[in-house]
mmCIF file of C-alpha atoms in Angstrom:
data_model
loop_
_atom_site.group_PDB
_atom_site.id
_atom_site.type_symbol
_atom_site.label_atom_id
_atom_site.label_comp_id
_atom_site.label_asym_id
_atom_site.label_seq_id
_atom_site.Cartn_x
_atom_site.Cartn_y
_atom_site.Cartn_z
ATOM 1 C CA UNK C 33 0.044 0.051 0.044
ATOM 2 C CA UNK C 34 2.721 2.702 0.791
ATOM 3 C CA UNK C 35 4.151 1.472 -2.474
ATOM 4 C CA UNK C 36 0.974 2.373 -4.428
ATOM 5 C CA UNK C 37 0.645 5.852 -2.349
ATOM 6 C CA UNK C 38 4.084 6.320 -4.014
ATOM 7 C CA UNK C 39 3.016 5.476 -7.503
ATOM 8 C CA UNK C 40 0.079 7.833 -7.254
ATOM 9 C CA UNK C 41 2.212 10.857 -6.204
ATOM 10 C CA UNK C 42 4.744 10.201 -9.023
ATOM 11 C CA UNK C 43 1.713 9.748 -11.465
ATOM 12 C CA UNK C 44 0.110 13.212 -9.994
ATOM 13 C CA UNK C 45 3.718 14.459 -10.648
ATOM 14 C CA UNK C 46 4.444 13.637 -13.762
ATOM 15 C CA UNK C 47 3.533 16.251 -16.575
ATOM 16 C CA UNK C 48 1.963 18.681 -13.481
ATOM 17 C CA UNK C 49 4.341 21.306 -14.928
ATOM 18 C CA UNK C 50 4.429 20.567 -18.724
ATOM 19 C CA UNK C 51 0.529 21.316 -18.940
ATOM 20 C CA UNK C 52 -0.014 24.982 -19.728
ATOM 21 C CA UNK C 53 -2.159 26.786 -17.257
ATOM 22 C CA UNK C 54 -5.905 27.384 -18.496
ATOM 23 C CA UNK C 55 -8.036 30.449 -17.649
ATOM 24 C CA UNK C 56 -9.781 29.182 -14.736
ATOM 25 C CA UNK C 57 -6.380 28.438 -13.096
ATOM 26 C CA UNK C 58 -4.907 32.005 -14.198
ATOM 27 C CA UNK C 59 -8.259 32.952 -11.917
ATOM 28 C CA UNK C 60 -7.030 31.315 -9.098
ATOM 29 C CA UNK C 61 -3.300 32.911 -9.370
ATOM 30 C CA UNK C 62 -4.841 36.343 -9.557
ATOM 31 C CA UNK C 63 -6.521 35.618 -6.320
ATOM 32 C CA UNK C 64 -4.042 33.601 -4.504
ATOM 33 C CA UNK C 65 -0.684 35.555 -5.498
ATOM 34 C CA UNK C 66 -0.696 38.006 -2.631
ATOM 35 C CA UNK C 67 -1.025 38.517 1.352
ATOM 36 C CA UNK C 68 -4.238 37.501 3.282
ATOM 37 C CA UNK C 69 -5.811 40.283 3.032
ATOM 38 C CA UNK C 70 -5.586 40.579 -0.817
ATOM 39 C CA UNK C 71 -6.485 36.856 -0.711
ATOM 40 C CA UNK C 72 -9.412 37.408 1.541
ATOM 41 C CA UNK C 73 -10.827 40.266 -0.633
ATOM 42 C CA UNK C 74 -10.583 39.219 -3.927
ATOM 43 C CA UNK C 75 -12.054 35.893 -2.856
ATOM 44 C CA UNK C 76 -15.263 37.410 -1.688
ATOM 45 C CA UNK C 77 -15.660 38.650 -5.140
ATOM 46 C CA UNK C 78 -14.971 35.183 -6.498
ATOM 47 C CA UNK C 79 -17.981 32.506 -6.869
ATOM 48 C CA UNK C 80 -15.792 30.027 -4.515
ATOM 49 C CA UNK C 81 -15.328 30.227 -1.138
ATOM 50 C CA UNK C 82 -11.700 31.378 0.316
ATOM 51 C CA UNK C 83 -10.038 28.074 1.431
ATOM 52 C CA UNK C 84 -8.030 26.396 -1.614
ATOM 53 C CA UNK C 85 -6.951 30.080 -2.315
ATOM 54 C CA UNK C 86 -5.748 30.197 1.095
ATOM 55 C CA UNK C 87 -3.793 27.321 0.775
ATOM 56 C CA UNK C 88 -2.333 28.208 -2.681
ATOM 57 C CA UNK C 89 -1.309 31.836 -1.527
ATOM 58 C CA UNK C 90 0.765 30.174 1.692
ATOM 59 C CA UNK C 91 2.437 27.634 -1.048
ATOM 60 C CA UNK C 92 3.318 30.426 -3.420
ATOM 61 C CA UNK C 93 4.511 32.463 -0.570
ATOM 62 C CA UNK C 94 7.050 29.968 0.307
ATOM 63 C CA UNK C 95 7.887 28.383 -2.916
ATOM 64 C CA UNK C 96 7.262 31.371 -5.540
ATOM 65 C CA UNK C 97 5.101 31.604 -8.479
ATOM 66 C CA UNK C 98 5.600 28.075 -10.638
ATOM 67 C CA UNK C 99 3.022 25.577 -12.267
ATOM 68 C CA UNK C 100 4.356 23.241 -9.577
ATOM 69 C CA UNK C 101 3.824 25.429 -6.461
ATOM 70 C CA UNK C 102 0.106 26.447 -8.354
ATOM 71 C CA UNK C 103 -0.591 22.805 -8.304
ATOM 72 C CA UNK C 104 0.598 22.029 -5.025
ATOM 73 C CA UNK C 105 -2.225 21.629 -2.769
ATOM 74 C CA UNK C 106 -4.102 19.908 -5.383
ATOM 75 C CA UNK C 107 -1.538 17.453 -5.914
ATOM 76 C CA UNK C 108 -0.738 16.673 -2.078
ATOM 77 C CA UNK C 109 -4.746 16.668 -1.499
ATOM 78 C CA UNK C 110 -4.853 13.514 -4.497
ATOM 79 C CA UNK C 111 -2.081 11.746 -3.028
ATOM 80 C CA UNK C 112 -3.790 11.895 0.561
ATOM 81 C CA UNK C 113 -7.232 10.652 -1.174
ATOM 82 C CA UNK C 114 -4.969 7.652 -2.424
ATOM 83 C CA UNK C 115 -3.574 6.943 1.003
ATOM 84 C CA UNK C 116 -7.298 7.325 2.275
ATOM 85 C CA UNK C 117 -7.658 3.907 0.209
ATOM 86 C CA UNK C 118 -7.725 1.563 3.044
ATOM 87 C CA UNK C 119 -9.994 3.213 5.634
ATOM 88 C CA UNK C 120 -12.146 3.335 2.692
ATOM 89 C CA UNK C 121 -11.778 -0.115 2.034
ATOM 90 C CA UNK C 122 -12.541 -1.236 5.535
ATOM 91 C CA UNK C 123 -15.522 1.206 5.736
ATOM 92 C CA UNK C 124 -17.046 -0.505 2.364
ATOM 93 C CA UNK C 125 -15.542 -4.004 3.071
ATOM 94 C CA UNK C 126 -13.729 -4.517 0.201
ATOM 95 C CA UNK C 127 -10.080 -4.838 -0.637
ATOM 96 C CA UNK C 128 -7.500 -2.533 0.376
ATOM 97 C CA UNK C 129 -5.031 -2.761 -1.873
ATOM 98 C CA UNK C 130 -7.392 -3.040 -4.731
ATOM 99 C CA UNK C 131 -8.971 0.171 -3.257
ATOM 100 C CA UNK C 132 -5.637 2.149 -3.150
ATOM 101 C CA UNK C 133 -4.567 0.876 -6.734
ATOM 102 C CA UNK C 134 -7.886 1.803 -8.399
ATOM 103 C CA UNK C 135 -7.258 5.750 -6.348
ATOM 104 C CA UNK C 136 -3.857 5.891 -7.344
ATOM 105 C CA UNK C 137 -4.113 5.241 -11.319
ATOM 106 C CA UNK C 138 -7.520 6.778 -11.677
ATOM 107 C CA UNK C 139 -7.352 8.857 -15.005
ATOM 108 C CA UNK C 140 -9.727 11.396 -13.411
ATOM 109 C CA UNK C 141 -8.360 11.715 -10.233
ATOM 110 C CA UNK C 142 -4.986 12.411 -11.471
ATOM 111 C CA UNK C 143 -6.271 14.713 -13.652
ATOM 112 C CA UNK C 144 -7.895 16.985 -10.968
ATOM 113 C CA UNK C 145 -4.942 16.297 -8.900
ATOM 114 C CA UNK C 146 -2.985 18.163 -11.405
ATOM 115 C CA UNK C 147 -5.602 21.330 -11.788
ATOM 116 C CA UNK C 148 -4.736 24.139 -9.917
ATOM 117 C CA UNK C 149 -8.649 24.096 -8.915
ATOM 118 C CA UNK C 150 -9.872 23.135 -5.779
ATOM 119 C CA UNK C 151 -12.057 20.004 -6.906
ATOM 120 C CA UNK C 152 -9.284 17.243 -5.538
ATOM 121 C CA UNK C 153 -9.094 19.196 -2.167
ATOM 122 C CA UNK C 154 -13.066 18.890 -2.436
ATOM 123 C CA UNK C 155 -12.427 15.143 -2.989
ATOM 124 C CA UNK C 156 -10.288 14.857 0.182
ATOM 125 C CA UNK C 157 -12.101 16.393 2.565
ATOM 126 C CA UNK C 158 -15.657 14.906 1.559
ATOM 127 C CA UNK C 159 -13.918 11.419 1.754
ATOM 128 C CA UNK C 160 -12.437 12.744 5.363
ATOM 129 C CA UNK C 161 -15.660 13.943 6.290
ATOM 130 C CA UNK C 162 -17.570 10.793 5.633
ATOM 131 C CA UNK C 163 -15.134 8.679 7.693
ATOM 132 C CA UNK C 164 -15.178 10.916 10.408
ATOM 133 C CA UNK C 165 -18.848 11.053 10.655
ATOM 134 C CA UNK C 166 -18.767 7.123 10.950
ATOM 135 C CA UNK C 167 -16.212 7.777 13.521
ATOM 136 C CA UNK C 168 -18.977 9.534 15.423
ATOM 137 C CA UNK C 169 -21.683 6.740 14.884
ATOM 138 C CA UNK C 170 -19.771 4.430 16.712
ATOM 139 C CA UNK C 171 -18.907 6.933 19.413
ATOM 140 C CA UNK C 172 -21.513 9.724 19.719
ATOM 141 C CA UNK C 173 -20.736 10.715 23.218
ATOM 142 C CA UNK C 174 -17.000 11.921 22.447
ATOM 143 C CA UNK C 175 -16.688 15.368 21.997
ATOM 144 C CA UNK C 176 -13.385 15.028 19.841
ATOM 145 C CA UNK C 177 -14.773 12.722 17.485
ATOM 146 C CA UNK C 178 -17.616 15.387 16.804
ATOM 147 C CA UNK C 179 -15.179 18.486 16.828
ATOM 148 C CA UNK C 180 -12.887 16.596 14.316
ATOM 149 C CA UNK C 181 -15.678 16.129 12.464
ATOM 150 C CA UNK C 182 -17.369 19.787 12.515
ATOM 151 C CA UNK C 183 -13.683 21.241 11.443
ATOM 152 C CA UNK C 184 -13.051 18.995 8.666
ATOM 153 C CA UNK C 185 -16.819 19.903 7.043
ATOM 154 C CA UNK C 186 -16.134 23.382 7.997
ATOM 155 C CA UNK C 187 -13.298 22.951 5.907
ATOM 156 C CA UNK C 188 -15.022 21.062 3.351
ATOM 157 C CA UNK C 189 -18.017 23.943 3.038
ATOM 158 C CA UNK C 190 -15.422 26.727 2.893
ATOM 159 C CA UNK C 191 -13.573 24.790 -0.078
ATOM 160 C CA UNK C 192 -16.428 25.088 -2.624
ATOM 161 C CA UNK C 193 -20.260 25.530 -1.921
ATOM 162 C CA UNK C 194 -21.375 21.741 -3.344
ATOM 163 C CA UNK C 195 -19.825 20.922 0.501
ATOM 164 C CA UNK C 196 -23.204 21.970 1.628
ATOM 165 C CA UNK C 197 -24.484 18.967 -0.815
ATOM 166 C CA UNK C 198 -22.206 16.768 1.287
ATOM 167 C CA UNK C 199 -23.250 18.424 4.845
ATOM 168 C CA UNK C 200 -26.946 17.971 3.825
ATOM 169 C CA UNK C 201 -26.208 13.890 2.660
ATOM 170 C CA UNK C 202 -24.610 13.628 6.157
ATOM 171 C CA UNK C 203 -27.673 14.472 7.689
ATOM 172 C CA UNK C 204 -30.052 12.523 5.700
ATOM 173 C CA UNK C 205 -27.921 9.766 6.257
ATOM 174 C CA UNK C 206 -27.988 10.153 10.145
ATOM 175 C CA UNK C 207 -31.745 10.472 10.107
ATOM 176 C CA UNK C 208 -31.920 7.209 8.063
ATOM 177 C CA UNK C 209 -29.235 5.157 9.894
ATOM 178 C CA UNK C 210 -27.978 6.640 13.077
ATOM 179 C CA UNK C 211 -31.084 8.020 14.882
ATOM 180 C CA UNK C 212 -29.398 7.564 18.285
ATOM 181 C CA UNK C 213 -27.141 10.822 17.430
ATOM 182 C CA UNK C 214 -29.760 12.904 17.750
ATOM 183 C CA UNK C 215 -30.207 12.026 21.414
ATOM 184 C CA UNK C 216 -27.346 14.149 22.271
ATOM 185 C CA UNK C 217 -28.615 17.785 21.299
ATOM 186 C CA UNK C 218 -25.715 19.772 22.451
ATOM 187 C CA UNK C 219 -23.294 17.548 20.365
ATOM 188 C CA UNK C 220 -24.685 17.778 17.148
ATOM 189 C CA UNK C 221 -26.044 21.330 17.596
ATOM 190 C CA UNK C 222 -22.847 22.640 18.501
ATOM 191 C CA UNK C 223 -20.700 20.933 15.477
ATOM 192 C CA UNK C 224 -23.516 21.932 12.888
ATOM 193 C CA UNK C 225 -23.187 25.859 14.684
ATOM 194 C CA UNK C 226 -19.448 25.685 14.226
ATOM 195 C CA UNK C 227 -19.764 24.777 10.513
ATOM 196 C CA UNK C 228 -22.724 27.371 10.002
ATOM 197 C CA UNK C 229 -20.649 30.101 12.235
ATOM 198 C CA UNK C 230 -17.589 29.555 10.424
ATOM 199 C CA UNK C 231 -18.801 29.783 6.885
ATOM 200 C CA UNK C 232 -20.769 32.934 7.353
ATOM 201 C CA UNK C 233 -17.529 34.624 8.974
ATOM 202 C CA UNK C 234 -15.639 34.231 5.454
#
């Protein structure tokens, strides 16, 4: 499995600096190439939430402007998706080796991992949010489980507005399969408030 994760990283790095930037990546560069105040002000005029822009801005500040640094957040996020393969497989009662291999070599996942847009990060945070929610199902009394799920889901909705679709799907899943979670109102109300207030503040 570690070898497959390395293969996934190599496939995502290969060609990432050779493909020319497209128009959407140029918009990301214009927004992310500056300090935090510039990024937040520019992102406020964009259609997407600011988390991906802020992360890319931090990478550009350290590594300078290049095709690799502009796409590095997506490359790293895509590689972590591969590393989550075993955890995904266990939840789905599937073969961990096969799941990791499919994630590592998927042409679609490689493509979005080489694109300086937020979709690779969106995929990573979607997977992480679902995995953490399943941890909440197994131990609904532990506040740390709720806090972890809430913070990752907040990052998800701050990455793309489609994160709210994931959040609603998770609530529906709780209602359908784990209604006992709602018997602890302070836990889930607090977690939901953290997500909504954190999103609204940015």
